[in-house]
Amino acid sequence: DAGVIQSPRHEVTEMGQEVTLRCKPISGHNSLFWYRQTMMRGLELLIYFNNNVPIDDSGMPEDRFSAKMPNASFSTLKIQPSEPRDSAVYFCASSSQPEGNYEQYFGPGTRLTVT
Amino acid sequence: AQKVTQAQTEISVVEKEDVTLDCVYETRDTTYYLFWYKQPPSGELVFLIRRNSFDEQNEISGRYSWNFQKSTSSFNFTITASQVVDSAVYFCAPISSGSARQLTFGSGTQLTVLP
């Protein structure tokens, strides 16, 4: 069974450009999470969805960030406009809750560099 | 809110030595889950183990074992007979069993196993 799929794996963009990160969760999982990892702040939860509905977006840094989950097999995280401080690795994770045991399975991450 | 302390920032051991990674957590929840994740140099986050707060029986799985002490809020992870491939950053993360099912990651412990 395929794991969590993220694209692109690497993204380099200029400040001010729009960036869209994509995620396909594990089939059958009903919860999806977006995390950001930086050296300074470690792993931070940005937003999570349960059954395609955003449950908690308190971790989203500011209005430049938005996330959608139009269906159970796809989610996007968009940054518009991007800034150099958004450079980080963005992870998507999925889990089966509450039927599962809450463990989250992570995608390979998208390394974003904003110049 | 939950908080995790991984006091060991970096640990170096020689191959075949046993190594224990410490984790102390804070939570107001009465029931919760605790996880360990591994992040090798390639960058992906790999789920290792899960423990329920209501089951303090310590277990061994292959070269991995863990010691959960609810009274001291500690969830330590031991690798027996370490191998070079165990070199990675290890994260401890509790999760609430309530509605806020978010992983709270510690700052991680960088383990280096020398040949």
CSV table of C-alpha atoms in Angstrom, one decimal:
chain,number,residue,atom,x,y,z
A,1,ASP,CA,0.0,0.0,0.0
A,2,ALA,CA,1.3,3.4,-0.9
A,3,GLY,CA,2.2,5.7,1.9
A,4,VAL,CA,1.5,9.4,2.1
A,5,ILE,CA,2.5,11.1,-1.1
A,6,GLN,CA,3.7,14.7,-1.3
A,7,SER,CA,4.6,16.8,-4.3
A,8,PRO,CA,6.8,18.5,-5.2
A,9,ARG,CA,9.7,17.1,-3.2
A,10,HIS,CA,11.7,20.3,-3.7
A,11,GLU,CA,10.5,23.8,-4.5
A,12,VAL,CA,12.6,26.9,-5.1
A,13,THR,CA,10.7,30.1,-5.6
A,14,GLU,CA,11.2,33.8,-5.4
A,15,MET,CA,9.8,36.0,-2.7
A,16,GLY,CA,6.3,37.1,-3.6
A,17,GLN,CA,5.4,34.1,-5.7
A,18,GLU,CA,2.5,31.7,-4.9
A,19,VAL,CA,3.5,28.2,-3.7
A,20,THR,CA,1.2,25.2,-3.6
A,21,LEU,CA,2.1,22.0,-1.8
A,22,ARG,CA,0.2,18.9,-2.4
A,23,CYS,CA,-0.6,15.8,-0.4
A,24,LYS,CA,-2.3,12.5,-1.0
A,25,PRO,CA,-3.0,10.7,2.3
A,26,ILE,CA,-3.1,6.9,2.9
A,27,SER,CA,-6.2,5.5,1.5
A,28,GLY,CA,-8.8,5.0,4.2
A,29,HIS,CA,-7.3,7.5,6.6
A,30,ASN,CA,-9.7,10.1,7.7
A,31,SER,CA,-7.4,12.6,9.4
A,32,LEU,CA,-4.8,14.7,7.6
A,33,PHE,CA,-2.1,17.0,9.2
A,34,TRP,CA,0.2,19.6,7.8
A,35,TYR,CA,3.5,20.3,9.7
A,36,ARG,CA,6.4,22.6,9.2
A,37,GLN,CA,10.0,21.8,10.3
A,38,THR,CA,12.7,24.4,10.8
A,39,MET,CA,15.9,24.5,12.7
A,40,MET,CA,14.7,27.3,14.9
A,41,ARG,CA,11.2,26.1,15.7
A,42,GLY,CA,11.4,22.3,15.2
A,43,LEU,CA,8.2,20.5,14.1
A,44,GLU,CA,5.1,22.6,14.3
A,45,LEU,CA,1.5,21.6,13.5
A,46,LEU,CA,0.0,24.1,11.0
A,47,ILE,CA,-3.5,22.6,10.5
A,48,TYR,CA,-5.4,19.4,10.6
A,49,PHE,CA,-8.5,18.0,9.0
A,50,ASN,CA,-10.8,15.3,10.1
A,51,ASN,CA,-13.2,13.9,7.5
A,52,ASN,CA,-12.1,16.7,5.1
A,53,VAL,CA,-13.2,19.4,7.6
A,54,PRO,CA,-10.5,21.7,9.1
A,55,ILE,CA,-10.6,21.1,12.8
A,56,ASP,CA,-7.7,23.3,14.1
A,57,ASP,CA,-5.8,25.9,12.1
A,58,SER,CA,-4.4,27.8,15.0
A,59,GLY,CA,-0.9,26.9,13.9
A,60,MET,CA,-1.2,28.6,10.5
A,61,PRO,CA,1.3,31.5,10.8
A,62,GLU,CA,-0.7,34.1,9.1
A,63,ASP,CA,-3.2,34.8,6.4
A,64,ARG,CA,-0.7,34.2,3.7
A,65,PHE,CA,-1.2,30.5,4.4
A,66,SER,CA,-4.3,28.5,3.5
A,67,ALA,CA,-5.1,24.9,3.3
A,68,LYS,CA,-7.9,22.9,1.6
A,69,MET,CA,-9.0,19.3,1.5
A,70,PRO,CA,-11.6,19.1,-1.3
A,71,ASN,CA,-11.9,15.3,-0.9
A,72,ALA,CA,-10.6,12.4,1.2
A,73,SER,CA,-7.7,11.8,-1.1
A,74,PHE,CA,-6.2,15.2,-1.7
A,75,SER,CA,-5.1,18.3,0.2
A,76,THR,CA,-3.2,21.5,-0.6
A,77,LEU,CA,-1.2,24.0,1.4
A,78,LYS,CA,-0.9,27.3,-0.3
A,79,ILE,CA,1.4,30.2,0.5
A,80,GLN,CA,0.6,33.5,-1.2
A,81,PRO,CA,2.8,35.6,-1.3
A,82,SER,CA,5.8,33.6,-0.2
A,83,GLU,CA,8.5,35.1,1.9
A,84,PRO,CA,12.1,33.9,2.7
A,85,ARG,CA,11.1,33.1,6.3
A,86,ASP,CA,8.7,30.4,4.9
A,87,SER,CA,11.7,28.3,3.9
A,88,ALA,CA,11.3,25.0,5.6
A,89,VAL,CA,10.4,21.4,5.1
A,90,TYR,CA,6.6,20.9,5.0
A,91,PHE,CA,5.3,17.5,6.0
A,92,CYS,CA,1.9,16.0,5.4
A,93,ALA,CA,0.7,13.2,7.7
A,94,SER,CA,-2.4,11.1,7.8
A,95,SER,CA,-4.0,8.8,10.4
A,96,SER,CA,-7.1,6.8,11.1
A,97,GLN,CA,-9.0,8.3,14.0
A,98,PRO,CA,-10.7,7.3,16.2
A,99,GLU,CA,-10.7,3.8,14.8
A,100,GLY,CA,-6.9,3.6,14.7
A,101,ASN,CA,-4.5,4.1,17.4
A,102,TYR,CA,-3.7,7.7,16.5
A,103,GLU,CA,-0.3,7.1,15.0
A,104,GLN,CA,0.4,9.5,12.2
A,105,TYR,CA,2.2,8.4,9.0
A,106,PHE,CA,4.3,11.0,7.4
A,107,GLY,CA,5.0,11.8,3.8
A,108,PRO,CA,8.6,12.4,2.6
A,109,GLY,CA,8.2,16.2,2.9
A,110,THR,CA,8.5,19.1,0.6
A,111,ARG,CA,11.7,21.2,1.0
A,112,LEU,CA,10.7,24.8,0.2
A,113,THR,CA,13.3,27.5,-0.4
A,114,VAL,CA,12.1,31.1,-0.9
A,115,THR,CA,14.8,33.4,-2.2
B,1,ALA,CA,-1.6,21.9,26.1
B,2,GLN,CA,1.1,19.3,26.2
B,3,LYS,CA,4.8,19.8,26.5
B,4,VAL,CA,7.7,17.5,25.9
B,5,THR,CA,11.2,17.8,27.1
B,6,GLN,CA,14.0,15.8,25.5
B,7,ALA,CA,17.0,17.0,27.6
B,8,GLN,CA,19.6,15.1,25.5
B,9,THR,CA,20.3,17.2,22.5
B,10,GLU,CA,23.0,14.9,21.1
B,11,ILE,CA,24.3,11.5,22.0
B,12,SER,CA,27.2,9.6,20.5
B,13,VAL,CA,27.8,5.9,21.1
B,14,VAL,CA,30.0,3.2,19.5
B,15,GLU,CA,28.3,0.5,17.6
B,16,LYS,CA,26.9,-2.4,19.7
B,17,GLU,CA,26.5,-0.2,22.7
B,18,ASP,CA,23.0,0.2,24.3
B,19,VAL,CA,21.6,3.7,24.3
B,20,THR,CA,18.6,5.2,26.1
B,21,LEU,CA,16.8,8.3,25.0
B,22,ASP,CA,15.0,10.2,27.6
B,23,CYS,CA,11.6,11.9,27.3
B,24,VAL,CA,9.6,13.8,29.9
B,25,TYR,CA,6.2,15.1,29.1
B,26,GLU,CA,3.5,17.3,30.6
B,27,THR,CA,-0.2,16.8,30.0
B,28,ARG,CA,-3.5,17.6,31.7
B,29,ASP,CA,-5.2,14.7,30.0
B,30,THR,CA,-6.0,11.6,31.9
B,31,THR,CA,-5.8,9.4,28.9
B,32,TYR,CA,-3.3,9.9,26.1
B,33,TYR,CA,-0.9,8.1,23.8
B,34,LEU,CA,2.9,8.5,23.6
B,35,PHE,CA,4.9,8.0,20.4
B,36,TRP,CA,8.5,7.8,19.3
B,37,TYR,CA,9.4,8.8,15.8
B,38,LYS,CA,12.8,8.5,14.0
B,39,GLN,CA,14.1,11.0,11.4
B,40,PRO,CA,17.2,9.6,9.6
B,41,PRO,CA,19.5,11.8,7.5
B,42,SER,CA,17.3,11.3,4.5
B,43,GLY,CA,14.6,13.4,6.3
B,44,GLU,CA,11.5,11.3,6.4
B,45,LEU,CA,9.7,10.8,9.7
B,46,VAL,CA,9.2,7.1,10.7
B,47,PHE,CA,6.8,5.9,13.3
B,48,LEU,CA,8.5,3.6,15.8
B,49,ILE,CA,6.4,2.8,18.8
B,50,ARG,CA,3.2,3.8,20.6
B,51,ARG,CA,2.2,3.5,24.2
B,52,ASN,CA,-1.2,4.0,25.8
B,53,SER,CA,-1.3,6.0,29.1
B,54,PHE,CA,-3.4,3.4,30.8
B,55,ASP,CA,-1.0,0.5,30.1
B,56,GLU,CA,2.3,0.9,32.0
B,57,GLN,CA,3.6,-2.5,31.0
B,58,ASN,CA,7.0,-2.0,29.4
B,59,GLU,CA,7.7,-3.9,26.3
B,60,ILE,CA,10.5,-5.1,24.0
B,61,SER,CA,10.3,-5.2,20.3
B,62,GLY,CA,13.4,-6.5,18.6
B,63,ARG,CA,16.3,-4.2,19.6
B,64,TYR,CA,13.8,-1.5,20.8
B,65,SER,CA,12.4,-1.3,24.3
B,66,TRP,CA,10.6,1.4,26.2
B,67,ASN,CA,10.1,2.3,29.8
B,68,PHE,CA,6.9,4.2,30.6
B,69,GLN,CA,6.5,5.6,34.1
B,70,LYS,CA,3.3,7.5,34.4
B,71,SER,CA,4.2,8.6,38.0
B,72,THR,CA,7.2,10.5,36.7
B,73,SER,CA,5.8,11.4,33.3
B,74,SER,CA,8.7,9.7,31.5
B,75,PHE,CA,8.7,7.6,28.4
B,76,ASN,CA,12.3,6.5,27.7
B,77,PHE,CA,13.3,4.6,24.7
B,78,THR,CA,16.2,2.2,24.5
B,79,ILE,CA,18.1,0.7,21.6
B,80,THR,CA,20.0,-2.4,22.3
B,81,ALA,CA,23.2,-3.3,20.4
B,82,SER,CA,23.1,0.0,18.4
B,83,GLN,CA,24.0,0.0,14.7
B,84,VAL,CA,25.3,2.7,12.5
B,85,VAL,CA,21.9,2.7,10.7
B,86,ASP,CA,20.3,3.8,14.0
B,87,SER,CA,21.9,7.2,13.6
B,88,ALA,CA,19.0,9.7,13.3
B,89,VAL,CA,17.1,12.3,15.2
B,90,TYR,CA,14.6,10.7,17.6
B,91,PHE,CA,11.4,12.5,18.6
B,92,CYS,CA,9.1,11.8,21.5
B,93,ALA,CA,5.5,13.0,21.0
B,94,PRO,CA,2.4,12.7,23.2
B,95,ILE,CA,-1.1,13.0,21.8
B,96,SER,CA,-4.4,13.6,23.5
B,97,SER,CA,-7.1,11.0,23.2
B,98,GLY,CA,-9.6,13.8,23.3
B,99,SER,CA,-10.7,16.0,20.4
B,100,ALA,CA,-7.4,17.8,20.0
B,101,ARG,CA,-5.6,14.8,18.4
B,102,GLN,CA,-2.4,16.7,17.7
B,103,LEU,CA,1.1,15.3,18.1
B,104,THR,CA,3.3,17.6,20.2
B,105,PHE,CA,6.9,16.9,19.2
B,106,GLY,CA,9.9,17.4,21.5
B,107,SER,CA,13.0,19.1,20.2
B,108,GLY,CA,14.5,15.7,19.3
B,109,THR,CA,17.7,13.9,20.3
B,110,GLN,CA,20.4,13.5,17.6
B,111,LEU,CA,21.9,10.0,18.0
B,112,THR,CA,25.1,9.2,16.3
B,113,VAL,CA,26.3,5.6,16.2
B,114,LEU,CA,30.0,5.4,15.4
B,115,PRO,CA,31.4,2.3,13.7
